Short mmCIF file of C-alpha atoms in Angstrom, two decimals:
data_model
loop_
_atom_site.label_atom_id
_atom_site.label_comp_id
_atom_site.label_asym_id
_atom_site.label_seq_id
_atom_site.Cartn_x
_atom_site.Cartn_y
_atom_site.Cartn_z
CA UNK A 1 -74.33 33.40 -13.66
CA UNK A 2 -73.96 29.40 -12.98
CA UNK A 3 -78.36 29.93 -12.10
CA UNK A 4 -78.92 32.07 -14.90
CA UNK A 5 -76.94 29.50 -17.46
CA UNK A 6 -78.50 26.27 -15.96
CA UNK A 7 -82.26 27.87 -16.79
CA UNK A 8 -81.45 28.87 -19.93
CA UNK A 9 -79.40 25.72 -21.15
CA UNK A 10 -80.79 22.96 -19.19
CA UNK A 11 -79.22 20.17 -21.36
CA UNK A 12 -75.25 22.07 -20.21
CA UNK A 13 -73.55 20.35 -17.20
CA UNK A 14 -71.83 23.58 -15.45
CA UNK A 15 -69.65 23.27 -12.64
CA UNK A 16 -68.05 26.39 -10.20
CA UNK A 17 -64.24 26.05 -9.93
CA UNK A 18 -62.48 27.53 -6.63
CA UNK A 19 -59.93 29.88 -7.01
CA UNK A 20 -56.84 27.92 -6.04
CA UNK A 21 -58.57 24.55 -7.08
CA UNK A 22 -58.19 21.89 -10.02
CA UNK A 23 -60.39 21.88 -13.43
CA UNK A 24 -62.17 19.29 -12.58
CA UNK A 25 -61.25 17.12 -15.42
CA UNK A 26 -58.51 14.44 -16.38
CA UNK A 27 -54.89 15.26 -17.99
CA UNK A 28 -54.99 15.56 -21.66
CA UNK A 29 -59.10 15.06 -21.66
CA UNK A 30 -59.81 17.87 -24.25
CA UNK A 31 -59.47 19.24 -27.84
CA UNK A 32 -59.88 22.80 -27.13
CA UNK A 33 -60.92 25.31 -24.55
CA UNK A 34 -62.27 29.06 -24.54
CA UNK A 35 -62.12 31.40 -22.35
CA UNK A 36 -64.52 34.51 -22.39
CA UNK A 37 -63.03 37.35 -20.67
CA UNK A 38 -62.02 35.54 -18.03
CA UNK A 39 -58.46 36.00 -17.67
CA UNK A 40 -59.45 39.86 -17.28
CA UNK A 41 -61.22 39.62 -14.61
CA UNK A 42 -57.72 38.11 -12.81
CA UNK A 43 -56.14 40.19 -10.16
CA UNK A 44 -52.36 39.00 -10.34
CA UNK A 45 -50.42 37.40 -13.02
CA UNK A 46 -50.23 33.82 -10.78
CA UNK A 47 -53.45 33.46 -10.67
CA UNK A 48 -53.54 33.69 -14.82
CA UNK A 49 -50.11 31.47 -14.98
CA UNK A 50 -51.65 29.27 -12.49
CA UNK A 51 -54.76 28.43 -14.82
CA UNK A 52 -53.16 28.58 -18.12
CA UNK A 53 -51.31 25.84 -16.13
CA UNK A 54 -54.46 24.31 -15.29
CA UNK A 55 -55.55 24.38 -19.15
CA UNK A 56 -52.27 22.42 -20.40
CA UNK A 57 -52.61 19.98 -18.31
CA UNK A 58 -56.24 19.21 -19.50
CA UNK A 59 -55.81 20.10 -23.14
CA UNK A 60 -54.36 16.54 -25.48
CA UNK A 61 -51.49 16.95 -27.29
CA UNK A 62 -52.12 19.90 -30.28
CA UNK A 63 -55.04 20.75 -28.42
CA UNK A 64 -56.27 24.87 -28.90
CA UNK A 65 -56.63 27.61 -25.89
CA UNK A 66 -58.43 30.34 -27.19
CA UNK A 67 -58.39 33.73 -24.93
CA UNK A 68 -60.76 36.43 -25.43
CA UNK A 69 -59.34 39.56 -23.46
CA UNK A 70 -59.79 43.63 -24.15
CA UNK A 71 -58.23 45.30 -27.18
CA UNK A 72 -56.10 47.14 -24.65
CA UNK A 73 -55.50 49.92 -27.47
CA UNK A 74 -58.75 51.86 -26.63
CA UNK A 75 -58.32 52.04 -22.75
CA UNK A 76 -57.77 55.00 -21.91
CA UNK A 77 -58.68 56.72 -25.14
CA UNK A 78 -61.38 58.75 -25.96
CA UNK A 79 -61.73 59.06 -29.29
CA UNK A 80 -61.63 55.65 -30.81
CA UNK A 81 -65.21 53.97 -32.97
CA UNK A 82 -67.25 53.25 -30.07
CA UNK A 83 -66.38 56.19 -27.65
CA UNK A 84 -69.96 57.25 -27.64
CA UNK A 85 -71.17 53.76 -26.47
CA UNK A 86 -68.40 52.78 -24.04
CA UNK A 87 -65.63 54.01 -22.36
CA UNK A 88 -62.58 52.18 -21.62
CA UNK A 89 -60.91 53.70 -18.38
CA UNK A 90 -60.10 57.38 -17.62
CA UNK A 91 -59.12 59.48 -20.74
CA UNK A 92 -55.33 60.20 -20.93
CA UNK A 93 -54.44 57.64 -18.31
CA UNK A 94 -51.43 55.67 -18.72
CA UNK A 95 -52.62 51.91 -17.26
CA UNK A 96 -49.88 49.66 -15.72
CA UNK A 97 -49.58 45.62 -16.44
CA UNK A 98 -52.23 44.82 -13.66
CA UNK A 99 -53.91 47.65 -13.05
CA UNK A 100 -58.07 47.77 -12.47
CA UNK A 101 -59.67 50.13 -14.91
CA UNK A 102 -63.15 50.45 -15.65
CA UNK A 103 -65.35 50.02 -18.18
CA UNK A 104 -68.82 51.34 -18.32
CA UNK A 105 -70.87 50.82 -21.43
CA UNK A 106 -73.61 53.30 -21.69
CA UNK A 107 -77.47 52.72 -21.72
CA UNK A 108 -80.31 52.96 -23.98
CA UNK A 109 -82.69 55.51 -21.85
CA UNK A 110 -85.19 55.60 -24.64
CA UNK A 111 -85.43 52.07 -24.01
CA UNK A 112 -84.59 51.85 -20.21
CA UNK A 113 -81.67 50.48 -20.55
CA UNK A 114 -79.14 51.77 -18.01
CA UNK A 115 -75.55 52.82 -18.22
CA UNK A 116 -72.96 48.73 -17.11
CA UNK A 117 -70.36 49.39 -15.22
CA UNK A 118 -67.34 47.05 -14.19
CA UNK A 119 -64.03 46.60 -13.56
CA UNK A 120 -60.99 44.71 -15.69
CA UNK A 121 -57.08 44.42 -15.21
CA UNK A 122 -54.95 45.60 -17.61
CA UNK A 123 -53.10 42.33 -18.87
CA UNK A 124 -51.32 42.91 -22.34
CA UNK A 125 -51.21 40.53 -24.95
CA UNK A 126 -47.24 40.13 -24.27
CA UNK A 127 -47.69 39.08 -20.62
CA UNK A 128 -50.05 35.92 -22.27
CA UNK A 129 -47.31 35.47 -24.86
CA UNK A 130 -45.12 35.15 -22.52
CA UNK A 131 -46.54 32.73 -19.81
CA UNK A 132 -47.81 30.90 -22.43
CA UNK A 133 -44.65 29.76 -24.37
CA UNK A 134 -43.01 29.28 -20.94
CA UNK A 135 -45.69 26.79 -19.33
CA UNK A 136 -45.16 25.25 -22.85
CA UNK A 137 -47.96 26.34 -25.48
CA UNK A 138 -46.59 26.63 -28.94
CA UNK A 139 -47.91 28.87 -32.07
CA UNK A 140 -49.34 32.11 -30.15
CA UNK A 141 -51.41 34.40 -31.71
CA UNK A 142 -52.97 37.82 -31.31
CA UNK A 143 -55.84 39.76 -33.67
CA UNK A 144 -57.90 42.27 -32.45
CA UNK A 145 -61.56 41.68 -34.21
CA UNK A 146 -62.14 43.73 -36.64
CA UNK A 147 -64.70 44.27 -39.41
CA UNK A 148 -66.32 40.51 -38.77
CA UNK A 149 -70.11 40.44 -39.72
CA UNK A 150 -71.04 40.32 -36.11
CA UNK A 151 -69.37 44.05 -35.46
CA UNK A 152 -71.09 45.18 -38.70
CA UNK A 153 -74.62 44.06 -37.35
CA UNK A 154 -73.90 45.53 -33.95
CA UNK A 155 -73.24 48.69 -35.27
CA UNK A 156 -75.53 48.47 -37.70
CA UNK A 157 -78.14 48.23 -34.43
CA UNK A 158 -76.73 50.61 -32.76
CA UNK A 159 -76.87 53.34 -35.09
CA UNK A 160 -80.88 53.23 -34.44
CA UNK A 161 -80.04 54.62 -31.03
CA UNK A 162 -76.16 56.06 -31.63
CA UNK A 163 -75.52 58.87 -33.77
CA UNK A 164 -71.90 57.09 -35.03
CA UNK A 165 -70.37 58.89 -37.86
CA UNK A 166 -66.89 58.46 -37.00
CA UNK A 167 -65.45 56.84 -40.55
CA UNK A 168 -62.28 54.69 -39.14
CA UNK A 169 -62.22 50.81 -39.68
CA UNK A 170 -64.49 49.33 -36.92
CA UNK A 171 -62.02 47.98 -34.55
CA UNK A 172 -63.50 45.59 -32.03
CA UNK A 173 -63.57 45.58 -28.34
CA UNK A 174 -62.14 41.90 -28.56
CA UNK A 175 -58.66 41.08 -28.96
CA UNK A 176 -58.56 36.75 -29.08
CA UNK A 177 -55.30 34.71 -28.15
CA UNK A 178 -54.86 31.25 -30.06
CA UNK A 179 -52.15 29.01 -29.03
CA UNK A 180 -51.91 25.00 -29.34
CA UNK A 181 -50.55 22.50 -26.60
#
């Protein structure tokens, strides 16, 4: 991904992180930081305390972590807005703090597009609460997207290939986790 990044931004400076290693910047350096799915992709909750530990300590004072993780309400549930485009772990399973499920979003054949596949942890939104008011963030915050322009346009899209006619509110994939140092 670092390859793929680096030829398509080649004014971005990335650097690779080890797993039990240091962000490699100084204490209190930053005003903000995102994180895009990462945290899913986590196998245990000390490795996500031990970098939301990592993320204080280079965020200033009032500085913003923002977490984008799954909107853990459609795993396991086949019936919600996008159920024809994705699936969200086995139907009718009950998912554990932790456990892998996965995700496969189908393909486009009529445009060779083929079926993604992957796996996530399930990590609610309370175990982030949690660790994150105890390593000492302040004003947590949860919201699932939902109805933003960029859902509307996506499905919009998609309906060229999708036959969606479920009516509910779109509900987004996303679920996004604001707090402030």
């Amino acid at each position: 991904m670092i390859s793929s990044a680096m030829k398509n931004d080649c004014m971005g400076i990335y650097k690779t992180v080890e797993k039990n290693g240091n962000i490699p910047f100084e204490n209190n350096a930053y005003i903000s930081c995102y994180s895009s799915f990462v945290f899913v992709e986590m196998t245990t909750l000390l490795e996500i305390e031990y970098w939301l530990k990592e993320i204080y300590r280079i965020l200033k004072n009032d500085g913003v972590i923002i977490i984008t993780i799954n909107n853990l309400s459609i795993v396991g549930i086949d019936d919600f807005k996008y159920s024809n485009i994705a699936k969200f772990g086995e139907t009718g399973k009950k998912y554990n703090i932790g456990d892998p499920f996965n995700i496969t979003a189908y393909g486009i054949p009529e445009k060779n597009i083929p079926d993604i596949s992957f796996v996530d942890y399930y990590w609610p939104k309370e175990i982030f609460e949690k660790a994150l008011k105890e390593i000492g963030f302040k004003d947590y915050k949860y919201e699932v997207q939902r109805n933003n322009k960029f859902i509307i346009e996506e499905i919009q899209h998609l309906l060229k290939y999708v036959n969606i006619v479920d009516k509910r509110e779109i509900e987004g994939i996303t679920g996004i986790i604001t707090a402030r140092k």
